[in-house]
Short mmCIF file of C-alpha atoms in Angstrom, two decimals:
data_model
loop_
_atom_site.label_atom_id
_atom_site.label_comp_id
_atom_site.label_asym_id
_atom_site.label_seq_id
_atom_site.Cartn_x
_atom_site.Cartn_y
_atom_site.Cartn_z
CA MET K 1 -12.68 27.18 8.59
CA ALA K 2 -16.01 25.51 9.55
CA GLN K 3 -16.49 24.47 6.00
CA THR K 4 -12.98 22.90 5.79
CA LYS K 5 -13.67 21.09 9.15
CA GLY K 6 -16.86 19.82 7.67
CA ALA K 7 -15.25 18.60 4.37
CA THR K 8 -12.58 16.82 6.51
CA LEU K 9 -15.19 15.15 8.58
CA ILE K 10 -17.01 13.90 5.28
CA GLY K 11 -13.83 12.55 4.02
CA ILE K 12 -12.94 10.66 7.24
CA VAL K 13 -16.58 9.27 7.36
CA ALA K 14 -16.45 8.22 3.66
CA THR K 15 -13.20 6.57 3.98
CA LEU K 16 -14.18 4.76 7.15
CA LEU K 17 -17.38 3.41 5.72
CA ALA K 18 -15.68 2.31 2.45
CA ALA K 19 -13.01 0.64 4.16
CA LEU K 20 -15.58 -1.17 6.43
CA SER K 21 -17.47 -2.29 3.20
CA LEU K 22 -14.15 -4.06 2.14
CA ARG K 23 -14.30 -6.28 5.32
CA ILE K 24 -17.66 -6.79 6.63
CA PRO K 25 -19.40 -8.61 3.62
CA THR K 26 -16.82 -11.43 3.80
CA ILE K 27 -16.22 -11.69 7.60
CA SER K 28 -20.12 -11.49 8.38
CA LEU K 29 -20.23 -14.82 6.66
CA GLY K 30 -18.30 -16.86 9.20
CA PRO K 31 -20.72 -16.86 12.11
CA LEU K 32 -23.71 -17.61 9.61
CA LEU K 33 -22.03 -20.51 8.03
CA PRO K 34 -23.80 -23.18 10.17
CA ASP K 35 -27.34 -21.53 9.32
CA ILE K 36 -26.13 -21.41 5.65
CA ARG K 37 -25.14 -25.01 5.47
CA THR K 38 -28.55 -26.16 7.33
CA THR K 39 -30.65 -23.96 4.79
CA THR K 40 -28.88 -24.83 1.60
CA GLY K 41 -27.36 -28.15 2.17
CA TYR K 42 -24.04 -26.95 0.84
CA GLY K 43 -20.80 -28.64 1.97
CA GLU K 44 -17.87 -27.01 3.78
CA THR K 45 -15.76 -26.88 0.46
CA LEU K 46 -18.54 -24.94 -1.38
CA LEU K 47 -19.12 -22.65 1.58
CA SER K 48 -15.42 -21.79 1.87
CA LEU K 49 -15.58 -20.51 -1.70
CA LEU K 50 -18.08 -17.77 -0.56
CA THR K 51 -15.20 -16.13 1.59
CA SER K 52 -12.05 -17.19 -0.52
CA VAL K 53 -13.55 -16.13 -3.95
CA PRO K 54 -13.50 -12.35 -3.13
CA LEU K 55 -10.03 -12.56 -1.87
CA ALA K 56 -8.87 -14.63 -4.98
CA MET K 57 -10.46 -12.08 -7.39
CA THR K 58 -7.97 -9.46 -6.01
CA LEU K 59 -5.23 -11.49 -7.49
CA VAL K 60 -6.92 -11.16 -10.85
CA ILE K 61 -8.33 -7.57 -10.73
CA ALA K 62 -5.58 -5.87 -8.96
CA PRO K 63 -3.27 -5.63 -12.01
CA VAL K 64 -5.95 -3.98 -14.25
CA ALA K 65 -7.56 -1.66 -11.66
CA PRO K 66 -5.17 1.25 -12.11
CA TRP K 67 -5.77 0.96 -16.00
CA ILE K 68 -9.49 1.02 -15.34
CA ALA K 69 -9.17 4.12 -13.17
CA THR K 70 -7.17 5.84 -15.76
CA GLN K 71 -9.80 5.36 -18.24
CA LEU K 72 -12.80 6.27 -16.05
CA GLY K 73 -11.56 8.31 -13.26
CA ARG K 74 -10.41 6.87 -9.86
CA ASN K 75 -13.14 8.23 -7.71
CA ARG K 76 -15.82 7.27 -10.23
CA VAL K 77 -14.44 3.63 -10.26
CA ILE K 78 -14.45 3.55 -6.56
CA SER K 79 -18.00 4.68 -6.59
CA LEU K 80 -18.90 1.98 -8.88
CA ALA K 81 -17.07 -0.55 -6.80
CA LEU K 82 -19.23 0.34 -3.76
CA ILE K 83 -22.23 -0.02 -5.94
CA ALA K 84 -21.11 -3.48 -6.86
CA ILE K 85 -20.38 -4.33 -3.20
CA ALA K 86 -23.78 -3.27 -2.08
CA ALA K 87 -25.50 -5.04 -5.00
CA GLY K 88 -23.49 -8.09 -4.64
CA THR K 89 -24.31 -8.31 -0.79
CA SER K 90 -27.98 -7.89 -1.51
CA ILE K 91 -28.14 -10.33 -4.42
CA ARG K 92 -26.29 -12.87 -2.35
CA SER K 93 -28.95 -12.86 0.12
CA LEU K 94 -31.58 -13.87 -2.32
CA PRO K 95 -32.87 -17.39 -2.54
CA GLY K 96 -31.33 -19.66 -5.26
CA ASP K 97 -27.88 -20.88 -6.07
CA ALA K 98 -27.66 -18.43 -9.06
CA ALA K 99 -28.20 -15.54 -6.74
CA LEU K 100 -25.68 -16.71 -4.25
CA ILE K 101 -22.85 -17.27 -7.00
CA THR K 102 -23.74 -14.06 -8.87
CA GLY K 103 -23.61 -11.80 -5.71
CA THR K 104 -20.45 -13.38 -4.52
CA LEU K 105 -18.73 -12.71 -7.80
CA LEU K 106 -20.07 -9.13 -7.93
CA LEU K 107 -19.13 -8.66 -4.31
CA GLY K 108 -15.67 -9.92 -4.98
CA LEU K 109 -15.18 -7.70 -8.03
CA GLY K 110 -16.07 -4.59 -6.06
CA ILE K 111 -13.80 -5.48 -2.95
CA ALA K 112 -10.85 -6.18 -5.28
CA VAL K 113 -11.19 -2.68 -7.15
CA GLY K 114 -11.88 -0.84 -3.75
CA THR K 115 -8.93 -2.38 -1.98
CA VAL K 116 -6.58 -1.39 -4.80
CA LEU K 117 -7.90 2.08 -5.41
CA LEU K 118 -8.63 3.48 -2.03
CA PRO K 119 -5.19 3.93 -0.90
CA ALA K 120 -4.50 5.81 -4.27
CA ALA K 121 -7.55 8.16 -3.48
CA ILE K 122 -6.06 8.66 -0.06
CA SER K 123 -2.69 9.62 -1.49
CA ALA K 124 -4.41 12.31 -3.66
CA GLU K 125 -5.52 14.23 -0.63
CA THR K 126 -3.58 17.11 1.07
CA SER K 127 -0.57 16.04 3.25
CA SER K 128 -2.41 17.29 6.49
CA LEU K 129 -5.37 15.12 5.70
CA ARG K 130 -3.48 12.10 4.31
CA ALA K 131 -2.21 10.83 7.69
CA ARG K 132 -5.59 10.92 9.27
CA LEU K 133 -7.40 9.20 6.23
CA THR K 134 -4.56 6.50 6.30
CA GLY K 135 -5.13 5.86 9.87
CA THR K 136 -8.89 5.84 9.44
CA TYR K 137 -8.61 3.37 6.53
CA SER K 138 -6.22 0.87 8.49
CA MET K 139 -8.24 1.33 11.76
CA ALA K 140 -11.38 0.24 9.80
CA LEU K 141 -9.65 -2.93 8.46
CA SER K 142 -9.70 -4.02 12.12
CA LEU K 143 -12.84 -2.54 13.07
CA GLY K 144 -14.72 -4.18 10.41
CA PRO K 145 -13.92 -7.87 11.47
CA ALA K 146 -14.78 -6.91 14.99
CA LEU K 147 -18.34 -5.44 14.07
CA ALA K 148 -18.93 -8.33 11.75
CA LEU K 149 -17.83 -11.02 14.13
CA GLY K 150 -19.60 -9.36 17.19
CA LEU K 151 -22.96 -7.95 15.70
CA THR K 152 -23.94 -10.47 13.09
CA ILE K 153 -25.51 -13.09 15.32
CA PRO K 154 -27.10 -10.61 17.51
CA ILE K 155 -28.60 -8.85 14.39
CA MET K 156 -30.09 -12.24 13.11
CA HIS K 157 -31.48 -13.01 16.54
CA THR K 158 -32.99 -9.51 17.04
CA THR K 159 -34.46 -9.03 13.72
CA GLY K 160 -35.58 -12.54 13.18
CA LEU K 161 -34.71 -12.28 9.38
CA GLY K 162 -32.68 -15.20 9.13
CA TRP K 163 -29.08 -15.34 7.53
CA ARG K 164 -30.44 -14.01 4.23
CA GLY K 165 -31.98 -10.97 5.81
CA THR K 166 -28.86 -10.40 8.04
CA LEU K 167 -26.52 -10.22 4.98
CA ALA K 168 -28.85 -7.88 3.28
CA ILE K 169 -28.85 -5.58 6.46
CA TRP K 170 -25.07 -5.22 6.30
CA SER K 171 -25.32 -3.76 2.67
CA SER K 172 -26.77 -0.68 4.30
CA CYS K 173 -23.13 0.05 5.55
CA THR K 174 -21.97 0.17 1.91
CA VAL K 175 -24.95 2.30 0.70
CA LEU K 176 -23.96 4.89 3.37
CA ALA K 177 -20.42 4.73 2.20
CA LEU K 178 -21.48 5.39 -1.34
CA LEU K 179 -23.49 8.43 -0.34
CA CYS K 180 -20.72 9.80 1.67
CA TRP K 181 -18.20 9.15 -1.10
CA LEU K 182 -20.29 10.94 -3.82
CA LEU K 183 -20.59 13.89 -1.21
CA HIS K 184 -16.94 13.94 -0.46
CA THR K 185 -15.58 13.62 -4.14
CA GLY K 186 -18.42 15.52 -5.95
CA ILE K 187 -18.58 12.83 -8.44
CA ASN K 188 -21.66 12.66 -10.80
CA LEU K 189 -22.08 9.05 -11.76
CA TRP K 190 -24.52 9.95 -14.50
CA ALA K 191 -22.34 12.47 -16.33
CA PRO K 192 -20.60 11.26 -19.53
CA THR K 193 -17.15 10.14 -19.17
CA THR K 194 -14.63 12.12 -21.19
CA THR K 195 -11.07 11.84 -20.02
CA ALA K 196 -9.43 10.42 -16.67
CA GLN K 197 -9.01 12.75 -14.02
CA PRO K 198 -6.25 15.21 -14.63
CA GLU K 199 -3.37 14.56 -12.48
CA PRO K 200 0.44 14.44 -13.03
CA ALA K 201 1.78 11.14 -14.38
CA PRO K 202 5.40 10.99 -13.83
CA LYS K 203 7.41 8.34 -15.67
CA THR K 204 7.58 6.35 -12.25
CA SER K 205 3.81 5.91 -12.05
CA GLY K 206 3.20 3.05 -14.31
CA ILE K 207 2.43 -0.52 -13.27
CA ARG K 208 5.36 -1.70 -15.10
CA THR K 209 7.74 0.47 -13.46
CA ALA K 210 6.38 -0.35 -10.11
CA VAL K 211 6.77 -4.00 -10.85
CA THR K 212 10.50 -3.52 -11.31
CA ASP K 213 11.06 -1.31 -8.35
CA PHE K 214 12.74 -3.50 -5.77
CA ARG K 215 11.45 -0.96 -2.89
CA VAL K 216 7.76 -1.67 -3.83
CA TRP K 217 8.47 -5.47 -3.40
CA GLN K 218 9.82 -4.74 0.06
CA ILE K 219 6.62 -2.70 0.98
CA ALA K 220 4.56 -5.56 -0.46
CA LEU K 221 6.34 -8.21 1.60
CA TYR K 222 5.92 -6.01 4.77
CA LEU K 223 2.09 -5.73 4.13
CA GLY K 224 2.02 -9.37 3.16
CA ILE K 225 3.53 -10.51 6.50
CA THR K 226 0.88 -8.33 8.13
CA SER K 227 -1.76 -10.33 6.30
CA ILE K 228 -0.23 -13.64 7.21
CA THR K 229 -0.25 -12.68 10.91
CA PHE K 230 -3.83 -11.29 10.80
CA TYR K 231 -5.33 -14.29 8.92
CA THR K 232 -3.26 -17.00 10.83
CA THR K 233 -4.16 -15.68 14.21
CA SER K 234 -7.79 -15.30 13.19
CA THR K 235 -7.93 -18.90 11.67
CA TRP K 236 -5.92 -20.89 14.15
CA LEU K 237 -5.44 -19.03 17.27
CA PRO K 238 -8.72 -20.45 18.67
CA THR K 239 -7.78 -23.95 17.83
CA THR K 240 -4.24 -23.47 19.38
CA LEU K 241 -5.95 -22.30 22.63
CA VAL K 242 -8.43 -25.19 22.76
CA MET K 243 -5.56 -27.68 22.28
CA ASP K 244 -4.04 -26.23 25.39
CA GLY K 245 -7.13 -26.80 27.20
CA MET K 246 -9.18 -23.69 26.93
CA SER K 247 -13.05 -23.91 26.08
CA PRO K 248 -14.01 -23.15 22.49
CA GLY K 249 -16.17 -20.22 23.62
CA ALA K 250 -13.40 -18.58 25.44
CA ALA K 251 -10.80 -19.23 22.78
CA GLY K 252 -13.04 -17.26 20.19
CA SER K 253 -13.64 -14.52 22.52
CA TYR K 254 -9.70 -14.10 23.11
CA ALA K 255 -9.16 -14.24 19.33
CA ALA K 256 -11.73 -11.51 18.80
CA ILE K 257 -10.07 -9.14 21.32
CA ILE K 258 -7.14 -9.10 18.73
CA ASN K 259 -9.18 -6.92 16.48
CA ILE K 260 -10.63 -4.62 19.01
CA VAL K 261 -7.25 -3.85 20.76
CA ALA K 262 -5.66 -3.27 17.14
CA ILE K 263 -8.40 -0.56 16.35
CA PRO K 264 -6.82 2.67 17.97
CA PHE K 265 -3.16 1.51 17.28
CA ALA K 266 -4.06 1.22 13.46
CA PHE K 267 -5.43 4.72 13.59
CA ILE K 268 -2.33 6.37 15.44
CA ALA K 269 0.58 4.64 13.55
CA PRO K 270 0.28 6.85 10.38
CA LEU K 271 -0.02 10.04 12.66
CA ILE K 272 3.17 8.82 14.42
CA ILE K 273 4.94 8.28 11.12
CA ARG K 274 3.98 11.80 10.02
CA ARG K 275 5.93 13.21 12.93
CA GLY K 276 9.02 11.65 11.56
CA TYR K 277 9.23 8.26 13.42
CA ALA K 278 8.98 5.99 10.29
CA ARG K 279 12.57 4.63 10.94
CA VAL K 280 11.49 3.51 14.47
CA LEU K 281 7.97 2.34 13.93
CA ALA K 282 8.18 0.03 11.06
CA PRO K 283 10.70 -2.44 12.85
CA LEU K 284 9.05 -1.75 16.07
CA ALA K 285 5.47 -2.60 15.10
CA PRO K 286 6.07 -6.38 14.62
CA VAL K 287 7.88 -6.86 18.02
CA GLY K 288 4.46 -7.21 19.92
CA ALA K 289 3.62 -10.21 17.77
CA ILE K 290 7.09 -11.86 18.39
CA LEU K 291 6.52 -11.39 22.04
CA GLY K 292 2.88 -12.72 21.86
CA VAL K 293 4.34 -15.82 20.31
CA VAL K 294 6.94 -16.19 22.96
CA VAL K 295 4.43 -15.72 25.73
CA LEU K 296 2.20 -18.45 24.14
CA LEU K 297 5.20 -20.89 23.81
CA SER K 298 6.50 -20.44 27.35
CA THR K 299 3.19 -20.02 29.25
CA GLY K 300 0.36 -21.56 27.17
CA THR K 301 -3.04 -20.23 28.17
CA ALA K 302 -1.82 -19.10 31.62
CA GLN K 303 -0.99 -15.70 30.28
CA VAL K 304 -3.15 -15.84 27.17
CA LEU K 305 -4.63 -12.27 27.82
CA VAL K 306 -1.06 -10.88 27.70
CA SER K 307 -0.55 -12.58 24.44
CA VAL K 308 -3.71 -11.37 22.75
CA LEU K 309 -2.95 -7.82 23.85
CA LEU K 310 0.50 -8.05 22.30
CA PHE K 311 -0.87 -9.43 19.19
CA GLY K 312 -3.66 -6.90 18.88
CA ILE K 313 -1.08 -3.92 19.48
CA SER K 314 1.28 -5.24 16.93
CA GLN K 315 -1.63 -5.82 14.39
CA GLY K 316 -2.86 -2.37 14.59
CA LEU K 317 0.64 -0.73 14.29
CA CYS K 318 1.59 -3.14 11.41
CA LEU K 319 -1.67 -2.28 9.52
CA GLY K 320 -1.23 1.37 9.91
CA VAL K 321 2.63 1.14 8.86
CA SER K 322 1.77 -1.16 5.89
CA TYR K 323 -0.70 1.30 4.36
CA ASP K 324 1.02 4.42 5.21
CA GLN K 325 4.13 3.02 3.47
CA VAL K 326 1.96 2.51 0.34
CA VAL K 327 0.68 5.99 0.53
CA ARG K 328 4.06 7.82 1.22
CA TYR K 329 6.11 5.85 -1.11
CA ALA K 330 3.94 6.83 -4.16
CA SER K 331 4.95 9.79 -6.20
CA SER K 332 1.46 10.46 -7.39
CA PRO K 333 -2.12 9.11 -6.96
CA LYS K 334 -1.67 7.04 -10.14
CA HIS K 335 1.67 5.69 -8.90
CA ALA K 336 -0.14 4.75 -5.56
CA ALA K 337 -2.69 2.80 -7.45
CA SER K 338 0.11 0.91 -9.19
CA VAL K 339 1.95 0.33 -5.86
CA SER K 340 -1.23 -0.65 -4.15
CA ALA K 341 -2.06 -3.28 -7.02
CA ILE K 342 1.31 -5.02 -6.36
CA THR K 343 1.19 -5.06 -2.61
CA GLN K 344 -2.46 -6.07 -2.32
CA ALA K 345 -2.00 -8.98 -4.82
CA PHE K 346 1.03 -10.07 -3.10
CA GLY K 347 -0.38 -9.48 0.37
CA VAL K 348 -3.52 -11.85 -0.63
CA ALA K 349 -1.18 -14.53 -1.97
CA LEU K 350 0.72 -14.62 1.27
CA ALA K 351 -2.27 -14.33 3.35
CA ALA K 352 -3.55 -17.72 1.86
CA ILE K 353 -0.22 -19.37 2.49
CA GLY K 354 -0.04 -18.48 6.17
CA PRO K 355 -3.06 -20.23 7.59
CA PHE K 356 -2.25 -23.26 5.38
CA ALA K 357 1.23 -23.65 6.54
CA TYR K 358 0.18 -23.14 10.19
CA GLY K 359 -2.63 -25.66 9.99
CA ALA K 360 -0.26 -28.14 8.15
CA GLY K 361 2.11 -27.91 11.23
CA LEU K 362 -0.71 -28.58 13.58
CA GLU K 363 -1.94 -31.63 11.61
CA ALA K 364 1.78 -33.06 11.25
CA THR K 365 2.81 -32.67 14.89
CA ALA K 366 -0.52 -32.63 16.80
CA SER K 367 1.01 -29.68 18.70
CA ALA K 368 1.14 -25.92 17.94
CA THR K 369 4.85 -25.42 18.92
CA ILE K 370 6.13 -25.84 15.38
CA SER K 371 3.55 -23.72 13.92
CA LEU K 372 4.01 -21.06 16.42
CA ILE K 373 7.70 -21.04 16.09
CA GLY K 374 7.31 -20.69 12.30
CA LEU K 375 4.89 -17.68 12.74
CA GLY K 376 7.33 -15.93 14.98
CA LEU K 377 10.27 -16.47 12.68
CA VAL K 378 8.07 -14.80 9.89
CA VAL K 379 7.31 -11.91 12.14
CA VAL K 380 11.09 -11.39 12.82
CA LEU K 381 11.70 -11.30 9.18
CA GLN K 382 9.10 -8.36 9.19
CA MET K 383 10.95 -6.42 11.94
CA LEU K 384 14.21 -6.75 9.94
CA LEU K 385 12.44 -5.75 6.83
CA GLY K 386 11.00 -2.75 8.64
CA LEU K 387 14.52 -1.43 9.25
CA ARG K 388 14.83 -0.98 5.50
CA THR K 389 11.41 0.21 4.54
CA GLY K 390 11.22 2.57 7.58
CA THR K 391 14.51 4.27 6.29
CA PHE K 392 13.32 4.96 2.61
CA ILE K 393 9.95 5.84 3.76
CA ALA K 394 11.67 8.54 6.18
CA GLN K 395 13.45 9.83 3.22
CA ARG K 396 10.11 10.49 1.35
CA GLN K 397 9.01 12.79 4.03
#
């Protein structure tokens, strides 16, 4: 029993660190951009590519990641993806334009592959462990930004290493993730590859079959709207609060609270679903964001803490529900990789549209009202969609 508990703990830690490695390398750039601009002389357009390129690579890599996993073995490919993230993060911190570009591309490749295959790896675990690992994974997607935004500048000031050294320090998280992942899976990276990991491959497991499955696209849309809400509030909520008279420092702090509040709710959502509440939680999870929009529209910054708490609760629940739906709907780990490829690519595409549309509304009207209403309507769609996804996910239990 002790051995089982130890193996479970290693699996949870490996999943946590691996998921953190998918968020921290890109989010940690944000606080450092002024220093990077001063040191390198790069303009805002080029600097924005440092964070958008890794996201864009998901659109390119996601469709082929399941095939790569079939050829080399899923856990081996995830290990190689973690190596690419650690190496890319370190190379990016070296002097010179070539190192910055090469490191960013390598980092983006690793993040794209890991984002698609980690949910598939979780689906291969026992049913008792699956919910905890899904909760750990979705929780880390909120914890990562919170750590990156909250600790990056203090690390730079404490160590005195500048922005390059600070980025390099964050690579240690991925190195630890790799060590824990190798220990958890027992993969020998240096052993010759023979065949893919033996696992059942039903006819419904291929990427082509998943593409034609309308339910997969409903799951993808649910996750995509979760991404829209996350990236839109992260990008524009501070500006929205400043337009209503709040100081920039306070506005940024309130936006950061959302990620912190989301952490425990992202963890418990899959555990709640495991107890048979998928039909209830899927449509209920977005309600907090809808109420948050209503409070902002009606009271402005007067009740901003209430809005932020509602957004945080909703973000955490929606993250947990979104990734649990991917894992539970899959009929096999291979099928999970195909479903994850579609949902992640679609989610990234929608995530790019959300902040753009919200910003366009701010610029066109010089007010946040239209943009907030638009965001609220999108989340209402997610609530209605949850009535459907929650039902067929419950049927899979």
